């Protein structure tokens, strides 16, 4: 049986997941609730598991294209005959963007593409405190 392991995480925690040749999805270009004064108070303490946050993140121009690109990379790896595909989805803190995109990928694999294998999702940093931005 083929397994797809999706891991969301925050690069700001300095403990990125390890895997051989993962599909890498960088979500830092997407809208981030803590950075947006218009939604900061309502969404920052929620996570990408919350529908409001997921909708906000996925409404970013280019979000659907980012997910579809990852889906194509997953299909390519599966087409190579792999029995396990690792997908690493990152943002800075690991609570909002990476979680929302990881869940969207899992949904599309399980429901829309009727992937006949196991899809596992792990949110590595979802329960950690929100990270302060690093100064440049």
mmCIF file of C-alpha atoms in Angstrom:
data_model
loop_
_atom_site.group_PDB
_atom_site.id
_atom_site.type_symbol
_atom_site.label_atom_id
_atom_site.label_comp_id
_atom_site.label_asym_id
_atom_site.label_seq_id
_atom_site.Cartn_x
_atom_site.Cartn_y
_atom_site.Cartn_z
ATOM 1 C CA UNK A 1 0.000 0.000 0.000
ATOM 2 C CA UNK A 2 1.214 3.482 -0.829
ATOM 3 C CA UNK A 3 1.469 6.074 1.933
ATOM 4 C CA UNK A 4 1.646 9.831 1.696
ATOM 5 C CA UNK A 5 2.943 11.541 4.835
ATOM 6 C CA UNK A 6 2.196 15.260 5.014
ATOM 7 C CA UNK A 7 3.982 17.241 7.719
ATOM 8 C CA UNK A 8 3.230 20.894 8.440
ATOM 9 C CA UNK A 9 5.809 22.820 10.411
ATOM 10 C CA UNK A 10 7.284 26.219 11.151
ATOM 11 C CA UNK A 11 10.791 27.020 9.945
ATOM 12 C CA UNK A 12 11.137 29.459 12.840
ATOM 13 C CA UNK A 13 11.392 26.536 15.278
ATOM 14 C CA UNK A 14 14.672 25.366 13.733
ATOM 15 C CA UNK A 15 13.769 21.662 13.743
ATOM 16 C CA UNK A 16 12.574 20.939 10.239
ATOM 17 C CA UNK A 17 11.423 17.375 9.525
ATOM 18 C CA UNK A 18 13.818 15.016 7.782
ATOM 19 C CA UNK A 19 13.064 12.842 4.773
ATOM 20 C CA UNK A 20 14.705 11.726 1.572
ATOM 21 C CA UNK A 21 13.540 13.775 -1.425
ATOM 22 C CA UNK A 22 10.301 15.195 0.022
ATOM 23 C CA UNK A 23 7.855 17.329 -1.907
ATOM 24 C CA UNK A 24 8.528 20.753 -0.382
ATOM 25 C CA UNK A 25 5.735 23.328 -0.159
ATOM 26 C CA UNK A 26 6.709 26.807 1.058
ATOM 27 C CA UNK A 27 3.577 28.724 2.076
ATOM 28 C CA UNK A 28 5.312 31.917 3.216
ATOM 29 C CA UNK A 29 3.932 33.807 0.218
ATOM 30 C CA UNK A 30 0.351 33.270 1.439
ATOM 31 C CA UNK A 31 -1.619 35.592 3.702
ATOM 32 C CA UNK A 32 -0.752 35.120 7.376
ATOM 33 C CA UNK A 33 -3.303 36.112 10.064
ATOM 34 C CA UNK A 34 -0.732 37.460 12.580
ATOM 35 C CA UNK A 35 0.641 39.812 9.910
ATOM 36 C CA UNK A 36 -2.725 41.291 8.895
ATOM 37 C CA UNK A 37 -4.178 43.956 11.213
ATOM 38 C CA UNK A 38 -7.622 43.432 9.642
ATOM 39 C CA UNK A 39 -7.892 39.851 10.961
ATOM 40 C CA UNK A 40 -5.178 39.617 13.623
ATOM 41 C CA UNK A 41 -7.549 39.863 16.602
ATOM 42 C CA UNK A 42 -10.051 37.331 15.196
ATOM 43 C CA UNK A 43 -7.734 34.708 13.699
ATOM 44 C CA UNK A 44 -4.295 34.734 15.316
ATOM 45 C CA UNK A 45 -5.203 32.478 18.243
ATOM 46 C CA UNK A 46 -6.927 30.028 15.910
ATOM 47 C CA UNK A 47 -5.057 27.605 13.659
ATOM 48 C CA UNK A 48 -5.226 26.357 10.097
ATOM 49 C CA UNK A 49 -7.635 23.680 11.341
ATOM 50 C CA UNK A 50 -10.243 26.400 11.860
ATOM 51 C CA UNK A 51 -12.351 27.024 8.778
ATOM 52 C CA UNK A 52 -12.011 30.812 9.035
ATOM 53 C CA UNK A 53 -8.224 30.576 8.951
ATOM 54 C CA UNK A 54 -8.217 27.996 6.169
ATOM 55 C CA UNK A 55 -10.519 30.152 4.027
ATOM 56 C CA UNK A 56 -8.392 33.225 4.710
ATOM 57 C CA UNK A 57 -5.152 31.456 3.752
ATOM 58 C CA UNK A 58 -6.600 29.723 0.691
ATOM 59 C CA UNK A 59 -8.119 33.009 -0.546
ATOM 60 C CA UNK A 60 -4.605 34.324 -1.174
ATOM 61 C CA UNK A 61 -3.988 34.818 -4.897
ATOM 62 C CA UNK A 62 -1.810 31.907 -5.986
ATOM 63 C CA UNK A 63 -2.793 29.577 -3.131
ATOM 64 C CA UNK A 64 -4.685 27.181 -5.374
ATOM 65 C CA UNK A 65 -1.788 27.131 -7.844
ATOM 66 C CA UNK A 66 0.622 26.344 -4.982
ATOM 67 C CA UNK A 67 -1.535 23.387 -3.921
ATOM 68 C CA UNK A 68 -1.958 22.145 -7.488
ATOM 69 C CA UNK A 69 1.802 22.314 -8.059
ATOM 70 C CA UNK A 70 2.325 20.194 -4.944
ATOM 71 C CA UNK A 71 -0.361 17.768 -6.134
ATOM 72 C CA UNK A 72 1.453 17.378 -9.461
ATOM 73 C CA UNK A 73 4.749 16.730 -7.683
ATOM 74 C CA UNK A 74 3.035 14.070 -5.550
ATOM 75 C CA UNK A 75 1.520 12.464 -8.664
ATOM 76 C CA UNK A 76 4.956 12.489 -10.308
ATOM 77 C CA UNK A 77 6.531 10.729 -7.310
ATOM 78 C CA UNK A 78 3.723 8.163 -7.292
ATOM 79 C CA UNK A 79 4.215 7.678 -11.041
ATOM 80 C CA UNK A 80 7.821 6.711 -10.314
ATOM 81 C CA UNK A 81 6.448 3.738 -8.396
ATOM 82 C CA UNK A 82 7.215 5.027 -4.921
ATOM 83 C CA UNK A 83 5.387 3.433 -2.025
ATOM 84 C CA UNK A 84 5.932 6.386 0.286
ATOM 85 C CA UNK A 85 5.886 10.081 -0.499
ATOM 86 C CA UNK A 86 6.793 12.670 2.128
ATOM 87 C CA UNK A 87 5.364 16.164 1.786
ATOM 88 C CA UNK A 88 6.796 18.983 3.916
ATOM 89 C CA UNK A 89 4.598 22.075 4.150
ATOM 90 C CA UNK A 90 6.231 25.049 5.848
ATOM 91 C CA UNK A 91 5.520 28.553 7.012
ATOM 92 C CA UNK A 92 7.276 30.563 9.701
ATOM 93 C CA UNK A 93 5.385 29.493 12.830
ATOM 94 C CA UNK A 94 3.634 26.281 11.792
ATOM 95 C CA UNK A 95 0.163 27.232 13.044
ATOM 96 C CA UNK A 96 -1.761 28.884 10.205
ATOM 97 C CA UNK A 97 -0.604 28.723 6.575
ATOM 98 C CA UNK A 98 1.242 25.399 6.621
ATOM 99 C CA UNK A 99 -1.586 23.701 8.525
ATOM 100 C CA UNK A 100 -4.282 25.023 6.168
ATOM 101 C CA UNK A 101 -2.351 23.965 3.062
ATOM 102 C CA UNK A 102 -1.453 20.550 4.512
ATOM 103 C CA UNK A 103 -5.127 19.892 5.226
ATOM 104 C CA UNK A 104 -6.125 21.098 1.761
ATOM 105 C CA UNK A 105 -3.613 18.697 0.203
ATOM 106 C CA UNK A 106 -4.931 15.830 2.308
ATOM 107 C CA UNK A 107 -8.518 16.672 1.331
ATOM 108 C CA UNK A 108 -7.669 16.724 -2.356
ATOM 109 C CA UNK A 109 -5.777 13.458 -2.120
ATOM 110 C CA UNK A 110 -8.478 11.680 -0.127
ATOM 111 C CA UNK A 111 -11.624 13.091 -1.683
ATOM 112 C CA UNK A 112 -11.074 14.826 -4.989
ATOM 113 C CA UNK A 113 -8.468 12.501 -6.460
ATOM 114 C CA UNK A 114 -9.673 9.312 -4.768
ATOM 115 C CA UNK A 115 -6.122 8.335 -3.860
ATOM 116 C CA UNK A 116 -6.265 4.667 -2.969
ATOM 117 C CA UNK A 117 -3.698 4.620 -0.209
ATOM 118 C CA UNK A 118 -3.054 6.057 3.201
ATOM 119 C CA UNK A 119 -2.687 9.783 3.813
ATOM 120 C CA UNK A 120 -1.233 10.796 7.171
ATOM 121 C CA UNK A 121 -1.070 14.410 8.333
ATOM 122 C CA UNK A 122 1.107 15.612 11.192
ATOM 123 C CA UNK A 123 1.125 19.216 12.435
ATOM 124 C CA UNK A 124 4.512 19.487 14.061
ATOM 125 C CA UNK A 125 4.242 22.972 15.608
ATOM 126 C CA UNK A 126 0.513 23.722 15.735
ATOM 127 C CA UNK A 127 0.415 23.768 19.542
ATOM 128 C CA UNK A 128 3.491 25.922 20.012
ATOM 129 C CA UNK A 129 3.219 29.630 20.862
ATOM 130 C CA UNK A 130 3.149 32.170 18.059
ATOM 131 C CA UNK A 131 6.700 33.166 17.207
ATOM 132 C CA UNK A 132 7.808 36.788 17.160
ATOM 133 C CA UNK A 133 9.130 37.887 13.807
ATOM 134 C CA UNK A 134 12.898 37.814 13.476
ATOM 135 C CA UNK A 135 14.449 41.142 12.587
ATOM 136 C CA UNK A 136 16.445 41.239 9.390
#
